[in-house]
Amino acid sequence: NNDVAILNSALGAEQQAIAAYQLGADSGLLQKPVKDLAVQFQGHHNAHADALAKAVAKLGGKPVAPLKDYSFPKDKLKSQNDVLSFAASLEKGAVSAYLGAVPILTDKDLAKAAASILGDEAMHWAVLRYALGQNPVPDAFMS
């Protein structure tokens, strides 16, 4: 089932985001309000991962397991802005991935769920860009 492969790919990305936010939260580089936001966003990714894993299982597939090591650029994370930029790049990647997934999922309910997650990822990306002093919504369309 192609939907299982698409959902497992999304699940892997969510697990990467969970690990990335953990890295940020544990880095000691985030000030309290920013750390709280990172933990909140991590919670969203946990909820996404849970929903995706359940959907994969419901379709008769085996949900992918998180990687042991994501090879994050830890040596390049020296400030709060570095962590925020790293998180923003992952969120933008997630938006693109869901944008690619929505039209090719055969199950309309799954496509709707993926579109809902896409909206959440886009909000994360916008908030992180705003926190970095960048235009939070630089374009009229996502790509």
Short mmCIF file of N, CA and C in Angstrom, two decimals:
data_model
loop_
_atom_site.label_atom_id
_atom_site.label_comp_id
_atom_site.label_asym_id
_atom_site.label_seq_id
_atom_site.Cartn_x
_atom_site.Cartn_y
_atom_site.Cartn_z
N ASN A 1 0.85 -1.20 0.00
CA ASN A 1 0.00 0.00 0.00
C ASN A 1 0.89 1.25 0.00
N ASN A 2 0.71 2.08 -1.01
CA ASN A 2 1.50 3.30 -1.15
C ASN A 2 1.25 4.27 0.01
N ASP A 3 0.02 4.30 0.52
CA ASP A 3 -0.29 5.19 1.65
C ASP A 3 0.57 4.86 2.86
N VAL A 4 0.83 3.57 3.09
CA VAL A 4 1.68 3.16 4.21
C VAL A 4 3.09 3.75 4.05
N ALA A 5 3.64 3.67 2.85
CA ALA A 5 4.99 4.20 2.60
C ALA A 5 5.03 5.71 2.82
N ILE A 6 4.00 6.41 2.34
CA ILE A 6 3.93 7.87 2.49
C ILE A 6 3.82 8.24 3.97
N LEU A 7 2.93 7.54 4.68
CA LEU A 7 2.73 7.83 6.10
C LEU A 7 3.98 7.50 6.91
N ASN A 8 4.65 6.40 6.58
CA ASN A 8 5.87 6.05 7.31
C ASN A 8 6.98 7.08 7.05
N SER A 9 7.02 7.62 5.86
CA SER A 9 7.99 8.68 5.56
C SER A 9 7.70 9.92 6.43
N ALA A 10 6.42 10.27 6.52
CA ALA A 10 6.02 11.40 7.36
C ALA A 10 6.31 11.10 8.83
N LEU A 11 6.05 9.87 9.26
CA LEU A 11 6.33 9.47 10.64
C LEU A 11 7.81 9.62 10.96
N GLY A 12 8.66 9.20 10.04
CA GLY A 12 10.11 9.35 10.23
C GLY A 12 10.51 10.81 10.39
N ALA A 13 9.88 11.69 9.62
CA ALA A 13 10.17 13.12 9.73
C ALA A 13 9.69 13.68 11.06
N GLU A 14 8.54 13.20 11.53
CA GLU A 14 8.03 13.65 12.84
C GLU A 14 8.98 13.20 13.95
N GLN A 15 9.48 11.97 13.85
CA GLN A 15 10.40 11.46 14.87
C GLN A 15 11.70 12.26 14.86
N GLN A 16 12.14 12.67 13.69
CA GLN A 16 13.33 13.52 13.58
C GLN A 16 13.07 14.86 14.27
N ALA A 17 11.89 15.44 14.04
CA ALA A 17 11.54 16.73 14.66
C ALA A 17 11.48 16.60 16.18
N ILE A 18 10.92 15.50 16.68
CA ILE A 18 10.85 15.27 18.13
C ILE A 18 12.27 15.27 18.71
N ALA A 19 13.17 14.55 18.05
CA ALA A 19 14.57 14.48 18.50
C ALA A 19 15.25 15.85 18.40
N ALA A 20 14.95 16.59 17.35
CA ALA A 20 15.57 17.91 17.17
C ALA A 20 15.13 18.87 18.27
N TYR A 21 13.84 18.87 18.59
CA TYR A 21 13.36 19.74 19.66
C TYR A 21 13.93 19.31 21.02
N GLN A 22 14.15 18.02 21.20
CA GLN A 22 14.77 17.55 22.44
C GLN A 22 16.20 18.08 22.53
N LEU A 23 16.91 18.01 21.41
CA LEU A 23 18.27 18.55 21.35
C LEU A 23 18.27 20.04 21.71
N GLY A 24 17.33 20.78 21.14
CA GLY A 24 17.23 22.21 21.43
C GLY A 24 16.90 22.47 22.89
N ALA A 25 15.94 21.70 23.42
CA ALA A 25 15.53 21.89 24.82
C ALA A 25 16.66 21.57 25.78
N ASP A 26 17.48 20.57 25.42
CA ASP A 26 18.58 20.14 26.29
C ASP A 26 19.87 20.94 26.08
N SER A 27 19.88 21.82 25.09
CA SER A 27 21.12 22.50 24.68
C SER A 27 21.60 23.53 25.69
N GLY A 28 20.67 24.04 26.52
CA GLY A 28 21.03 25.12 27.42
C GLY A 28 21.12 26.47 26.71
N LEU A 29 20.79 26.50 25.43
CA LEU A 29 20.90 27.73 24.64
C LEU A 29 19.59 28.51 24.57
N LEU A 30 18.48 27.87 24.95
CA LEU A 30 17.18 28.52 24.78
C LEU A 30 16.73 29.24 26.06
N GLN A 31 16.31 30.49 25.89
CA GLN A 31 15.74 31.24 27.00
C GLN A 31 14.36 30.66 27.31
N LYS A 32 13.85 30.92 28.52
CA LYS A 32 12.63 30.26 28.99
C LYS A 32 11.45 30.33 28.02
N PRO A 33 11.02 31.51 27.55
CA PRO A 33 9.83 31.49 26.69
C PRO A 33 10.06 30.70 25.40
N VAL A 34 11.26 30.75 24.87
CA VAL A 34 11.58 30.02 23.64
C VAL A 34 11.65 28.52 23.91
N LYS A 35 12.22 28.15 25.04
CA LYS A 35 12.28 26.73 25.40
C LYS A 35 10.87 26.18 25.59
N ASP A 36 10.00 26.96 26.23
CA ASP A 36 8.61 26.54 26.42
C ASP A 36 7.93 26.30 25.07
N LEU A 37 8.20 27.18 24.12
CA LEU A 37 7.63 27.05 22.77
C LEU A 37 8.17 25.79 22.09
N ALA A 38 9.46 25.55 22.23
CA ALA A 38 10.08 24.35 21.64
C ALA A 38 9.44 23.09 22.21
N VAL A 39 9.21 23.07 23.51
CA VAL A 39 8.60 21.91 24.14
C VAL A 39 7.14 21.75 23.66
N GLN A 40 6.44 22.87 23.49
CA GLN A 40 5.07 22.82 22.97
C GLN A 40 5.06 22.25 21.55
N PHE A 41 5.96 22.74 20.70
CA PHE A 41 6.03 22.25 19.32
C PHE A 41 6.41 20.77 19.31
N GLN A 42 7.30 20.37 20.21
CA GLN A 42 7.67 18.96 20.30
C GLN A 42 6.43 18.12 20.64
N GLY A 43 5.59 18.65 21.51
CA GLY A 43 4.34 17.97 21.86
C GLY A 43 3.44 17.79 20.64
N HIS A 44 3.39 18.82 19.78
CA HIS A 44 2.60 18.70 18.54
C HIS A 44 3.16 17.57 17.69
N HIS A 45 4.49 17.52 17.56
CA HIS A 45 5.12 16.47 16.75
C HIS A 45 4.87 15.09 17.35
N ASN A 46 4.86 14.99 18.67
CA ASN A 46 4.51 13.72 19.32
C ASN A 46 3.09 13.29 18.94
N ALA A 47 2.16 14.25 18.95
CA ALA A 47 0.77 13.95 18.59
C ALA A 47 0.68 13.53 17.11
N HIS A 48 1.42 14.23 16.24
CA HIS A 48 1.43 13.85 14.82
C HIS A 48 1.97 12.43 14.66
N ALA A 49 3.10 12.15 15.32
CA ALA A 49 3.73 10.83 15.20
C ALA A 49 2.78 9.73 15.69
N ASP A 50 2.09 10.00 16.78
CA ASP A 50 1.15 9.02 17.33
C ASP A 50 0.03 8.73 16.33
N ALA A 51 -0.53 9.80 15.74
CA ALA A 51 -1.62 9.64 14.77
C ALA A 51 -1.14 8.90 13.53
N LEU A 52 0.07 9.23 13.07
CA LEU A 52 0.60 8.57 11.87
C LEU A 52 0.88 7.09 12.13
N ALA A 53 1.47 6.78 13.29
CA ALA A 53 1.75 5.38 13.63
C ALA A 53 0.46 4.57 13.69
N LYS A 54 -0.59 5.15 14.27
CA LYS A 54 -1.88 4.46 14.35
C LYS A 54 -2.46 4.24 12.96
N ALA A 55 -2.32 5.25 12.09
CA ALA A 55 -2.85 5.12 10.72
C ALA A 55 -2.11 4.03 9.95
N VAL A 56 -0.78 3.97 10.10
CA VAL A 56 0.02 2.94 9.43
C VAL A 56 -0.43 1.55 9.91
N ALA A 57 -0.58 1.40 11.22
CA ALA A 57 -1.00 0.11 11.78
C ALA A 57 -2.40 -0.27 11.30
N LYS A 58 -3.29 0.72 11.23
CA LYS A 58 -4.67 0.47 10.79
C LYS A 58 -4.69 -0.03 9.34
N LEU A 59 -3.72 0.44 8.54
CA LEU A 59 -3.63 0.02 7.14
C LEU A 59 -2.88 -1.32 7.00
N GLY A 60 -2.47 -1.90 8.13
CA GLY A 60 -1.79 -3.19 8.10
C GLY A 60 -0.28 -3.09 7.95
N GLY A 61 0.26 -1.87 8.07
CA GLY A 61 1.70 -1.68 7.96
C GLY A 61 2.38 -1.69 9.32
N LYS A 62 3.70 -1.63 9.29
CA LYS A 62 4.48 -1.57 10.52
C LYS A 62 5.08 -0.17 10.62
N PRO A 63 4.70 0.60 11.65
CA PRO A 63 5.26 1.95 11.79
C PRO A 63 6.78 1.92 11.95
N VAL A 64 7.46 2.85 11.26
CA VAL A 64 8.92 2.92 11.37
C VAL A 64 9.30 3.35 12.79
N ALA A 65 10.46 2.88 13.23
CA ALA A 65 10.98 3.25 14.55
C ALA A 65 11.88 4.47 14.40
N PRO A 66 11.98 5.28 15.46
CA PRO A 66 12.90 6.42 15.41
C PRO A 66 14.34 5.94 15.24
N LEU A 67 15.16 6.75 14.57
CA LEU A 67 16.58 6.43 14.43
C LEU A 67 17.28 6.61 15.77
N LYS A 68 18.38 5.92 15.94
CA LYS A 68 19.19 6.07 17.16
C LYS A 68 19.94 7.40 17.14
N ASP A 69 20.36 7.81 15.92
CA ASP A 69 21.12 9.05 15.80
C ASP A 69 20.73 9.74 14.50
N TYR A 70 20.42 11.01 14.58
CA TYR A 70 19.98 11.77 13.41
C TYR A 70 21.11 12.60 12.78
N SER A 71 22.30 12.49 13.30
CA SER A 71 23.44 13.25 12.76
C SER A 71 23.12 14.74 12.63
N PHE A 72 22.52 15.29 13.68
CA PHE A 72 22.24 16.73 13.68
C PHE A 72 23.56 17.51 13.73
N PRO A 73 23.57 18.72 13.17
CA PRO A 73 24.80 19.53 13.17
C PRO A 73 25.05 20.18 14.53
N LYS A 74 25.26 19.33 15.55
CA LYS A 74 25.38 19.83 16.93
C LYS A 74 26.50 20.86 17.08
N ASP A 75 27.60 20.67 16.36
CA ASP A 75 28.74 21.59 16.46
C ASP A 75 28.41 22.98 15.92
N LYS A 76 27.34 23.09 15.13
CA LYS A 76 26.96 24.39 14.56
C LYS A 76 25.92 25.12 15.41
N LEU A 77 25.43 24.46 16.46
CA LEU A 77 24.41 25.06 17.32
C LEU A 77 25.08 25.71 18.52
N LYS A 78 25.37 27.01 18.38
CA LYS A 78 26.12 27.73 19.42
C LYS A 78 25.31 28.84 20.09
N SER A 79 24.11 29.12 19.56
CA SER A 79 23.28 30.19 20.12
C SER A 79 21.80 29.81 19.98
N GLN A 80 20.96 30.58 20.64
CA GLN A 80 19.52 30.36 20.52
C GLN A 80 19.10 30.49 19.05
N ASN A 81 19.62 31.51 18.35
CA ASN A 81 19.25 31.70 16.95
C ASN A 81 19.66 30.52 16.08
N ASP A 82 20.81 29.92 16.39
CA ASP A 82 21.24 28.73 15.64
C ASP A 82 20.22 27.61 15.80
N VAL A 83 19.76 27.41 17.03
CA VAL A 83 18.78 26.35 17.30
C VAL A 83 17.46 26.67 16.60
N LEU A 84 17.03 27.93 16.66
CA LEU A 84 15.78 28.33 16.00
C LEU A 84 15.87 28.17 14.49
N SER A 85 17.01 28.54 13.91
CA SER A 85 17.20 28.41 12.46
C SER A 85 17.16 26.95 12.04
N PHE A 86 17.80 26.10 12.84
CA PHE A 86 17.81 24.67 12.58
C PHE A 86 16.38 24.12 12.63
N ALA A 87 15.64 24.48 13.67
CA ALA A 87 14.26 24.02 13.82
C ALA A 87 13.40 24.54 12.66
N ALA A 88 13.59 25.80 12.29
CA ALA A 88 12.81 26.38 11.19
C ALA A 88 13.07 25.64 9.89
N SER A 89 14.32 25.25 9.65
CA SER A 89 14.62 24.53 8.40
C SER A 89 13.92 23.16 8.39
N LEU A 90 13.85 22.50 9.55
CA LEU A 90 13.15 21.22 9.63
C LEU A 90 11.64 21.40 9.42
N GLU A 91 11.09 22.46 10.01
CA GLU A 91 9.65 22.72 9.85
C GLU A 91 9.31 23.03 8.39
N LYS A 92 10.16 23.82 7.73
CA LYS A 92 9.91 24.13 6.32
C LYS A 92 9.98 22.85 5.49
N GLY A 93 10.93 21.98 5.81
CA GLY A 93 11.03 20.70 5.12
C GLY A 93 9.79 19.85 5.33
N ALA A 94 9.25 19.90 6.55
CA ALA A 94 8.04 19.14 6.86
C ALA A 94 6.85 19.66 6.05
N VAL A 95 6.75 20.98 5.94
CA VAL A 95 5.67 21.58 5.14
C VAL A 95 5.76 21.06 3.70
N SER A 96 6.95 21.09 3.13
CA SER A 96 7.14 20.61 1.76
C SER A 96 6.78 19.14 1.62
N ALA A 97 7.18 18.35 2.61
CA ALA A 97 6.89 16.90 2.57
C ALA A 97 5.39 16.64 2.60
N TYR A 98 4.68 17.31 3.50
CA TYR A 98 3.23 17.11 3.58
C TYR A 98 2.54 17.65 2.33
N LEU A 99 3.06 18.74 1.78
CA LEU A 99 2.52 19.31 0.55
C LEU A 99 2.62 18.28 -0.58
N GLY A 100 3.72 17.54 -0.60
CA GLY A 100 3.88 16.48 -1.59
C GLY A 100 3.00 15.27 -1.32
N ALA A 101 2.74 15.00 -0.04
CA ALA A 101 1.98 13.81 0.34
C ALA A 101 0.48 13.95 0.14
N VAL A 102 -0.07 15.12 0.45
CA VAL A 102 -1.53 15.30 0.44
C VAL A 102 -2.17 14.86 -0.88
N PRO A 103 -1.68 15.31 -2.04
CA PRO A 103 -2.38 14.95 -3.27
C PRO A 103 -2.18 13.50 -3.72
N ILE A 104 -1.21 12.79 -3.16
CA ILE A 104 -0.98 11.42 -3.62
C ILE A 104 -1.48 10.35 -2.65
N LEU A 105 -1.99 10.76 -1.50
CA LEU A 105 -2.61 9.78 -0.59
C LEU A 105 -3.94 9.35 -1.20
N THR A 106 -4.18 8.05 -1.28
CA THR A 106 -5.42 7.58 -1.90
C THR A 106 -6.61 7.70 -0.95
N ASP A 107 -6.38 7.61 0.34
CA ASP A 107 -7.45 7.71 1.33
C ASP A 107 -7.68 9.19 1.64
N LYS A 108 -8.89 9.66 1.35
CA LYS A 108 -9.21 11.09 1.53
C LYS A 108 -9.13 11.54 2.99
N ASP A 109 -9.49 10.66 3.92
CA ASP A 109 -9.40 11.01 5.34
C ASP A 109 -7.94 11.19 5.76
N LEU A 110 -7.06 10.35 5.21
CA LEU A 110 -5.63 10.49 5.49
C LEU A 110 -5.09 11.77 4.87
N ALA A 111 -5.56 12.09 3.66
CA ALA A 111 -5.12 13.33 3.00
C ALA A 111 -5.55 14.54 3.83
N LYS A 112 -6.76 14.48 4.37
CA LYS A 112 -7.26 15.58 5.20
C LYS A 112 -6.42 15.71 6.47
N ALA A 113 -6.08 14.58 7.09
CA ALA A 113 -5.24 14.60 8.29
C ALA A 113 -3.86 15.17 7.98
N ALA A 114 -3.29 14.76 6.84
CA ALA A 114 -1.97 15.27 6.44
C ALA A 114 -2.03 16.78 6.18
N ALA A 115 -3.13 17.24 5.58
CA ALA A 115 -3.28 18.68 5.33
C ALA A 115 -3.39 19.45 6.64
N SER A 116 -4.05 18.85 7.62
CA SER A 116 -4.17 19.47 8.94
C SER A 116 -2.80 19.59 9.61
N ILE A 117 -1.99 18.53 9.51
CA ILE A 117 -0.64 18.56 10.07
C ILE A 117 0.20 19.59 9.32
N LEU A 118 0.05 19.65 8.00
CA LEU A 118 0.78 20.64 7.19
C LEU A 118 0.54 22.05 7.73
N GLY A 119 -0.73 22.35 8.04
CA GLY A 119 -1.05 23.68 8.58
C GLY A 119 -0.33 23.96 9.88
N ASP A 120 -0.25 22.95 10.74
CA ASP A 120 0.44 23.10 12.02
C ASP A 120 1.94 23.34 11.79
N GLU A 121 2.54 22.56 10.88
CA GLU A 121 3.97 22.73 10.60
C GLU A 121 4.25 24.13 10.04
N ALA A 122 3.35 24.61 9.19
CA ALA A 122 3.52 25.95 8.62
C ALA A 122 3.46 27.03 9.71
N MET A 123 2.57 26.83 10.68
CA MET A 123 2.51 27.78 11.80
C MET A 123 3.79 27.74 12.61
N HIS A 124 4.31 26.55 12.86
CA HIS A 124 5.60 26.43 13.57
C HIS A 124 6.68 27.21 12.83
N TRP A 125 6.75 26.99 11.51
CA TRP A 125 7.78 27.63 10.69
C TRP A 125 7.64 29.16 10.79
N ALA A 126 6.40 29.66 10.69
CA ALA A 126 6.16 31.10 10.76
C ALA A 126 6.58 31.68 12.11
N VAL A 127 6.21 31.00 13.19
CA VAL A 127 6.55 31.47 14.54
C VAL A 127 8.07 31.48 14.74
N LEU A 128 8.74 30.44 14.26
CA LEU A 128 10.20 30.38 14.39
C LEU A 128 10.86 31.49 13.57
N ARG A 129 10.35 31.74 12.37
CA ARG A 129 10.89 32.84 11.55
C ARG A 129 10.69 34.18 12.27
N TYR A 130 9.52 34.37 12.86
CA TYR A 130 9.23 35.60 13.60
C TYR A 130 10.20 35.76 14.78
N ALA A 131 10.43 34.65 15.50
CA ALA A 131 11.35 34.68 16.64
C ALA A 131 12.77 35.03 16.20
N LEU A 132 13.09 34.72 14.95
CA LEU A 132 14.42 35.03 14.40
C LEU A 132 14.49 36.44 13.82
N GLY A 133 13.37 37.17 13.88
CA GLY A 133 13.35 38.52 13.32
C GLY A 133 13.17 38.52 11.80
N GLN A 134 12.74 37.39 11.25
CA GLN A 134 12.50 37.29 9.81
C GLN A 134 11.02 37.47 9.51
N ASN A 135 10.72 37.78 8.26
CA ASN A 135 9.33 37.86 7.82
C ASN A 135 8.70 36.48 8.06
N PRO A 136 7.67 36.40 8.91
CA PRO A 136 7.13 35.10 9.25
C PRO A 136 6.44 34.38 8.09
N VAL A 137 5.88 35.14 7.17
CA VAL A 137 5.18 34.54 6.03
C VAL A 137 5.68 35.23 4.75
N PRO A 138 6.84 34.80 4.24
CA PRO A 138 7.48 35.50 3.15
C PRO A 138 6.82 35.36 1.78
N ASP A 139 5.96 34.35 1.61
CA ASP A 139 5.36 34.11 0.30
C ASP A 139 3.88 33.83 0.42
N ALA A 140 3.16 34.07 -0.68
CA ALA A 140 1.72 33.80 -0.72
C ALA A 140 1.42 32.32 -0.85
N PHE A 141 2.40 31.54 -1.33
CA PHE A 141 2.20 30.10 -1.52
C PHE A 141 3.36 29.35 -0.90
N MET A 142 3.09 28.16 -0.38
CA MET A 142 4.14 27.29 0.15
C MET A 142 4.65 26.41 -0.98
N SER A 143 5.93 26.08 -0.92
CA SER A 143 6.46 25.18 -1.95
C SER A 143 7.38 24.15 -1.32
#
